[in-house]
C-alpha positions as a LaTeX table, in Angstrom:
\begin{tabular}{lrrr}
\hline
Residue & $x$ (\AA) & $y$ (\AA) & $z$ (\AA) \\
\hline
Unk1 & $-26.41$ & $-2.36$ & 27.16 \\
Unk2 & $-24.54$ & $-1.77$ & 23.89 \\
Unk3 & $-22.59$ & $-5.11$ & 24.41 \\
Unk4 & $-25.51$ & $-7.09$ & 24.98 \\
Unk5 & $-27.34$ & $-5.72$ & 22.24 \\
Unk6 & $-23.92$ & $-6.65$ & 19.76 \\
Unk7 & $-24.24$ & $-10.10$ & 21.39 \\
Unk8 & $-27.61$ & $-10.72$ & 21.06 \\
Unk9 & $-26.94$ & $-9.88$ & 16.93 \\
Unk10 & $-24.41$ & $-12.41$ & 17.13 \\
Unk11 & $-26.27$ & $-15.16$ & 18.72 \\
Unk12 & $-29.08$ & $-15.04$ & 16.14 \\
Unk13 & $-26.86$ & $-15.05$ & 13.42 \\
Unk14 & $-24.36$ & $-18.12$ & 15.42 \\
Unk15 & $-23.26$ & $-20.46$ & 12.43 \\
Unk16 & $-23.08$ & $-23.80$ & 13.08 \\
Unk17 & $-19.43$ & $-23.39$ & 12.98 \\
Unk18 & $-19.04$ & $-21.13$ & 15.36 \\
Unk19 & $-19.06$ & $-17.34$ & 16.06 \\
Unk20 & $-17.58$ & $-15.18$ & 13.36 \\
Unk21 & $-14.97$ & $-12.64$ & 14.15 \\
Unk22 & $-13.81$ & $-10.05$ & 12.22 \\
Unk23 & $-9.56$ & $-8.70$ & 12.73 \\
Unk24 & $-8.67$ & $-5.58$ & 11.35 \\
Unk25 & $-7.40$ & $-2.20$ & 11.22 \\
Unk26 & $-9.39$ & $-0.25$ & 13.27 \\
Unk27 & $-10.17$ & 3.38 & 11.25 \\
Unk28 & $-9.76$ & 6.74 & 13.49 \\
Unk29 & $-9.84$ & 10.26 & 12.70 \\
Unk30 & $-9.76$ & 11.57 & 9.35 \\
Unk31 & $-10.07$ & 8.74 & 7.53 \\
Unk32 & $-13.19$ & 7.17 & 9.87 \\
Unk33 & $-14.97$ & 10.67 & 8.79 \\
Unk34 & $-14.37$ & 10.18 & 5.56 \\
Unk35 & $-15.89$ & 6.83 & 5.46 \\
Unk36 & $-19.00$ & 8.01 & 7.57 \\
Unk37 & $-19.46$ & 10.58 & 5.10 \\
Unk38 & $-18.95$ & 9.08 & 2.06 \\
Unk39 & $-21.48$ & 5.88 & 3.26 \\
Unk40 & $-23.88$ & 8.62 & 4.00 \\
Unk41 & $-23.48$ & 10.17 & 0.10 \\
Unk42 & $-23.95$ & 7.23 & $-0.73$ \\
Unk43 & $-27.36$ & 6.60 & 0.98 \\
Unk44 & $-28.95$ & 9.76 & 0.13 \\
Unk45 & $-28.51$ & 8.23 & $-3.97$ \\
Unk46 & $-29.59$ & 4.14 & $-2.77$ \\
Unk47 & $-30.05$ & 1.82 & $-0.26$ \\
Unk48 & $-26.65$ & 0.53 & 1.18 \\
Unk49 & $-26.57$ & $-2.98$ & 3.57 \\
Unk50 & $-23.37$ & $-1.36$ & 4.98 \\
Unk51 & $-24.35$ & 1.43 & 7.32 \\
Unk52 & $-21.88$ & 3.71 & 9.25 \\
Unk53 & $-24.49$ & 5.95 & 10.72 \\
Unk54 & $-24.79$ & 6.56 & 14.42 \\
Unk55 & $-28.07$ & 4.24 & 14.73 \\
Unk56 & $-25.62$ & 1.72 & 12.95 \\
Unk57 & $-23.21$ & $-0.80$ & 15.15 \\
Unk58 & $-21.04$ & $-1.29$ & 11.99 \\
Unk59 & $-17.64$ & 0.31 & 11.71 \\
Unk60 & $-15.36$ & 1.05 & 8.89 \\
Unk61 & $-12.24$ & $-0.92$ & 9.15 \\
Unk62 & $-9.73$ & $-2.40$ & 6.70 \\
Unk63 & $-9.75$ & $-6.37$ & 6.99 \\
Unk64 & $-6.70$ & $-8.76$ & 8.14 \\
Unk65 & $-8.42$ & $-12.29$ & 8.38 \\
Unk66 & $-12.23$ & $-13.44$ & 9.03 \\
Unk67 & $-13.24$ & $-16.71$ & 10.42 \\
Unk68 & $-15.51$ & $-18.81$ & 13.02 \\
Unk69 & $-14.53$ & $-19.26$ & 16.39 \\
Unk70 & $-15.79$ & $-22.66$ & 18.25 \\
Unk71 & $-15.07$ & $-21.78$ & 21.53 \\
Unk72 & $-13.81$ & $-19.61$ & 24.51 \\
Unk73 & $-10.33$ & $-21.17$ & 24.76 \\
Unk74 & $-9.75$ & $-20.96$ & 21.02 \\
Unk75 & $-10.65$ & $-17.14$ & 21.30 \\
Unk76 & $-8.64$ & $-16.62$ & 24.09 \\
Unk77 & $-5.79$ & $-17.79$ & 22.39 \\
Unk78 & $-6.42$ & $-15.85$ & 19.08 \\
Unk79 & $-6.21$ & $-12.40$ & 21.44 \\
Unk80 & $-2.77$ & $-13.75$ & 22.66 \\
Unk81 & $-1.21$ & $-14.22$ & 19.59 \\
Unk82 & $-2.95$ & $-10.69$ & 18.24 \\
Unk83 & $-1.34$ & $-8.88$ & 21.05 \\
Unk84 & 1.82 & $-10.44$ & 20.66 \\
Unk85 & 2.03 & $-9.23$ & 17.18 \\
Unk86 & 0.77 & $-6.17$ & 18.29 \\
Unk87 & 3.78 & $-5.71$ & 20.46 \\
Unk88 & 6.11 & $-6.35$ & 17.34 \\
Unk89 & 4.79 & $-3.79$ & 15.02 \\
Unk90 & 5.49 & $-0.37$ & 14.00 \\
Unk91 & 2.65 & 1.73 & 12.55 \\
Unk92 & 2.00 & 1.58 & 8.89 \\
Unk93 & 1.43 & 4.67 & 7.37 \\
Unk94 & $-1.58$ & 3.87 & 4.77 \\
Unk95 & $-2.23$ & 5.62 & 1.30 \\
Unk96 & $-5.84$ & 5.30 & 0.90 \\
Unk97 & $-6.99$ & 5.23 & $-3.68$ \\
Unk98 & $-10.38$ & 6.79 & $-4.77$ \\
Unk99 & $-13.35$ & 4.69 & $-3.86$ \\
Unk100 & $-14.57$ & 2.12 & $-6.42$ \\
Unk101 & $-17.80$ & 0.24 & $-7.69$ \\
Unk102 & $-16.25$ & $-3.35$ & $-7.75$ \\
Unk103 & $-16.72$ & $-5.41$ & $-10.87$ \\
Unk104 & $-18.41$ & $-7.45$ & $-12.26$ \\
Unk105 & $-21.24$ & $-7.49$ & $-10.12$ \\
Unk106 & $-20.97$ & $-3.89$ & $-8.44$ \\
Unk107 & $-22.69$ & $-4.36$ & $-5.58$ \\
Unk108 & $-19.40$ & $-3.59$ & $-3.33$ \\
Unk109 & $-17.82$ & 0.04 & $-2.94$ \\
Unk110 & $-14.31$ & $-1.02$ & $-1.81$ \\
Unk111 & $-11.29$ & 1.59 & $-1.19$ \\
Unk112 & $-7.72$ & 0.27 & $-1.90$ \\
Unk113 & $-4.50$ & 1.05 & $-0.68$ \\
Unk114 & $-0.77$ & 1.58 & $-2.03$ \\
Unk115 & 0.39 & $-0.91$ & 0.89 \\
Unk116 & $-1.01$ & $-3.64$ & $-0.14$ \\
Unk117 & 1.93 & $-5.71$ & $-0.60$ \\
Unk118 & 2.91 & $-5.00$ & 2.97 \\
Unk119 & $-0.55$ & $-5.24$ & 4.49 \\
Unk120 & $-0.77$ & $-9.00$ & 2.17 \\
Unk121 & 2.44 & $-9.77$ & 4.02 \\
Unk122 & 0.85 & $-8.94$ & 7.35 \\
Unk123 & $-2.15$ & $-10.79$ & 6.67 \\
Unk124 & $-0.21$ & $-13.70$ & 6.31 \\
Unk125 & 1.64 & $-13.62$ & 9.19 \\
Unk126 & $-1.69$ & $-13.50$ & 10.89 \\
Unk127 & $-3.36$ & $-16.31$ & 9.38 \\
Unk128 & $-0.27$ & $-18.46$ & 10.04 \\
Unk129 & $-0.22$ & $-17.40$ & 13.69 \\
Unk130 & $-3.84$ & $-18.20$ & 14.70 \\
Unk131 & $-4.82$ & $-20.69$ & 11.82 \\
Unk132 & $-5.30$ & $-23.51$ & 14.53 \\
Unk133 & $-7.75$ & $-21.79$ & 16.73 \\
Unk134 & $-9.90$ & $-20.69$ & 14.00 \\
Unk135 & $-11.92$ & $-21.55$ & 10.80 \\
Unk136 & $-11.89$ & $-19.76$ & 7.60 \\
Unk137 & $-13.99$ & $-17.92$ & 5.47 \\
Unk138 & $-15.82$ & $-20.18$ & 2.39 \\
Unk139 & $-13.59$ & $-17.76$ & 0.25 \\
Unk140 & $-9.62$ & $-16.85$ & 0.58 \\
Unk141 & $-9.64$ & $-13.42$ & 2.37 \\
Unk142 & $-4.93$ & $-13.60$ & 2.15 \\
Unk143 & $-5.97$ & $-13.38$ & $-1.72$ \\
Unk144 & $-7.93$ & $-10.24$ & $-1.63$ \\
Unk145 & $-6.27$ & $-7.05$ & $-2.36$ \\
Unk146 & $-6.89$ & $-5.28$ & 1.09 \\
Unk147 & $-10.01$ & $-2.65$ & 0.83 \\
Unk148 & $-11.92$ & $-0.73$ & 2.72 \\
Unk149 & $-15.41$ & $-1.78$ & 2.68 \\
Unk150 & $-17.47$ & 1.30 & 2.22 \\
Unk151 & $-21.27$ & 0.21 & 1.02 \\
Unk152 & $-23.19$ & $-2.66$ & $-0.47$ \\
Unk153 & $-25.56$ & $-1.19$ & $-3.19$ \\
Unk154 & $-28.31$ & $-3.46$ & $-5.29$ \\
Unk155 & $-28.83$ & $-0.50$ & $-7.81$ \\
Unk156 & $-28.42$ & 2.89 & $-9.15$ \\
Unk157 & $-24.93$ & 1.43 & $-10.36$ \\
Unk158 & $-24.36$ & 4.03 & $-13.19$ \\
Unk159 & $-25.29$ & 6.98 & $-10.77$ \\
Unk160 & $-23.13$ & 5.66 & $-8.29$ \\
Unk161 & $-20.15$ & 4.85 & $-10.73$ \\
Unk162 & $-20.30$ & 9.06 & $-11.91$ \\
Unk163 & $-20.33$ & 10.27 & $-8.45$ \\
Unk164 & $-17.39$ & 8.34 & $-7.14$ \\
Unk165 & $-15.43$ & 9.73 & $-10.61$ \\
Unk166 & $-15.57$ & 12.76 & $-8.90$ \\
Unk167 & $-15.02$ & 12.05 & $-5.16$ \\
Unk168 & $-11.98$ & 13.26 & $-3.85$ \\
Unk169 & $-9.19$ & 11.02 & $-2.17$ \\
Unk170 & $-9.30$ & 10.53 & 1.61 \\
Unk171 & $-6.33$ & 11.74 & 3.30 \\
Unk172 & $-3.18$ & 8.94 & 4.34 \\
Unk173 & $-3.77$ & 7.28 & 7.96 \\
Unk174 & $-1.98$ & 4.38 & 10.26 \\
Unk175 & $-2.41$ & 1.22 & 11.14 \\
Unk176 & $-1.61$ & 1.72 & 14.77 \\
Unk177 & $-3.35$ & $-1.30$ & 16.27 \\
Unk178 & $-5.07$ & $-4.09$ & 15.36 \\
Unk179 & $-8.94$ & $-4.85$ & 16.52 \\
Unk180 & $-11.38$ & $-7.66$ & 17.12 \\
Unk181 & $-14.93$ & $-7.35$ & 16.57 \\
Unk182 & $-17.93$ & $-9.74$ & 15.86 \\
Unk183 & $-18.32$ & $-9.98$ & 12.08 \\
Unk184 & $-21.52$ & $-9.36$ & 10.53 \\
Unk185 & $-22.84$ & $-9.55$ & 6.61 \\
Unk186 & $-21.55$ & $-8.24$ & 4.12 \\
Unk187 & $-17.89$ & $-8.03$ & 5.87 \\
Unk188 & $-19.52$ & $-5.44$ & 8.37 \\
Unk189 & $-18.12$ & $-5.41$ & 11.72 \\
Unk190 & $-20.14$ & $-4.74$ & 14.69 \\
Unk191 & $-18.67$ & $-2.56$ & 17.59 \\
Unk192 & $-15.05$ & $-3.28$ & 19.15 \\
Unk193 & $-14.35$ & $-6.47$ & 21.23 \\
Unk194 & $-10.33$ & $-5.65$ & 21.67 \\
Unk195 & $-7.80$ & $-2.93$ & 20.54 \\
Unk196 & $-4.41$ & $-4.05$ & 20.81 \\
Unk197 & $-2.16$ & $-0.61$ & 20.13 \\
Unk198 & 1.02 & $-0.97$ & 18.80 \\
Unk199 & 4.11 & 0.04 & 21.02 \\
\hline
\end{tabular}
């Protein structure tokens, strides 16, 4: 029921390109609570497009690459070479910073991480591996500094900005496995397609 529903989001939002997936660290424990939380804070002051509340499919995760996929064989083959690089990684132990309004614009609420350097370098690797099967994003994703998508906002900015000042720090997490979901606005991903744990 769940998966049809996900797919049924998907299919009315199809681009002409294809269907847009969404690979990422996958956020557990801790650190997912502390997401869910904060997103709800966050609602009770405005209106957020990114919703991690239990009528919501979207999930917090941490980005690795974005793109359209055309077709089933091209998929296939991205979730061969994800699991293969799965099977060569060690967990990365992740440092997450307080939770930002992102300028100019502030519409994003992004947190950061001390790894980026090694998450860039992983990100990387993963675009090089599965660049042939699958079409990027209008903007370079390798670029940004890895985040942690948290809400979309469209006002309330300076009430916002004062109550993040005084958020406290989630506590440090892993990157134990890499996931596959259907991508929705906003960077949102919907549900889980694959999990492929780390050895």
């Amino acid at each position: 029921m769940k998966d049809n529903f996900i797919k049924a989001l998907i299919d009315q939002k199809e681009s002409r390109t294809g269907t847009k997936i969404n690979i990422h660290f996958p956020l557990r424990g801790d650190i997912s609570n502390y997401c869910i939380e904060l997103n709800r804070e966050i609602q009770r002051l405005t209106k957020s497009s990114i919703d991690f509340s239990p009528k919501s499919f979207q999930i917090p995760h941490l980005t690795l690459y974005s793109g359209f996929v055309t077709n089933e064989n091209n998929f296939n083959s991205i979730l061969n070479e994800i699991y293969e690089l799965a099977q060569e990684m060690n967990p990365i132990e992740i440092t997450p910073t307080r939770p930002i309004l992102v300028k100019p614009k502030k519409n994003y609420i992004f947190i950061h991480t001390d790894q980026s350097n090694q998450i860039n370098e992983l990100k990387r690797d993963l675009k090089d591996r599965i660049s042939k099967w699958i079409q990027p994003l209008g903007w370079d994703i390798i670029s940004e500094a890895p985040h942690i998508s948290i809400a979309y906002i469209n006002n309330n900015y300076e009430e916002i900005e004062e109550f993040l000042e005084e958020y406290h720090i989630g506590s440090n997490w892993y990157g134990d496995s890499i996931e596959v979901s259907y991508s929705g606005p906003w960077g949102s991903c919907l549900g889980s397609i694959r999990a492929f744990e780390f050895p």
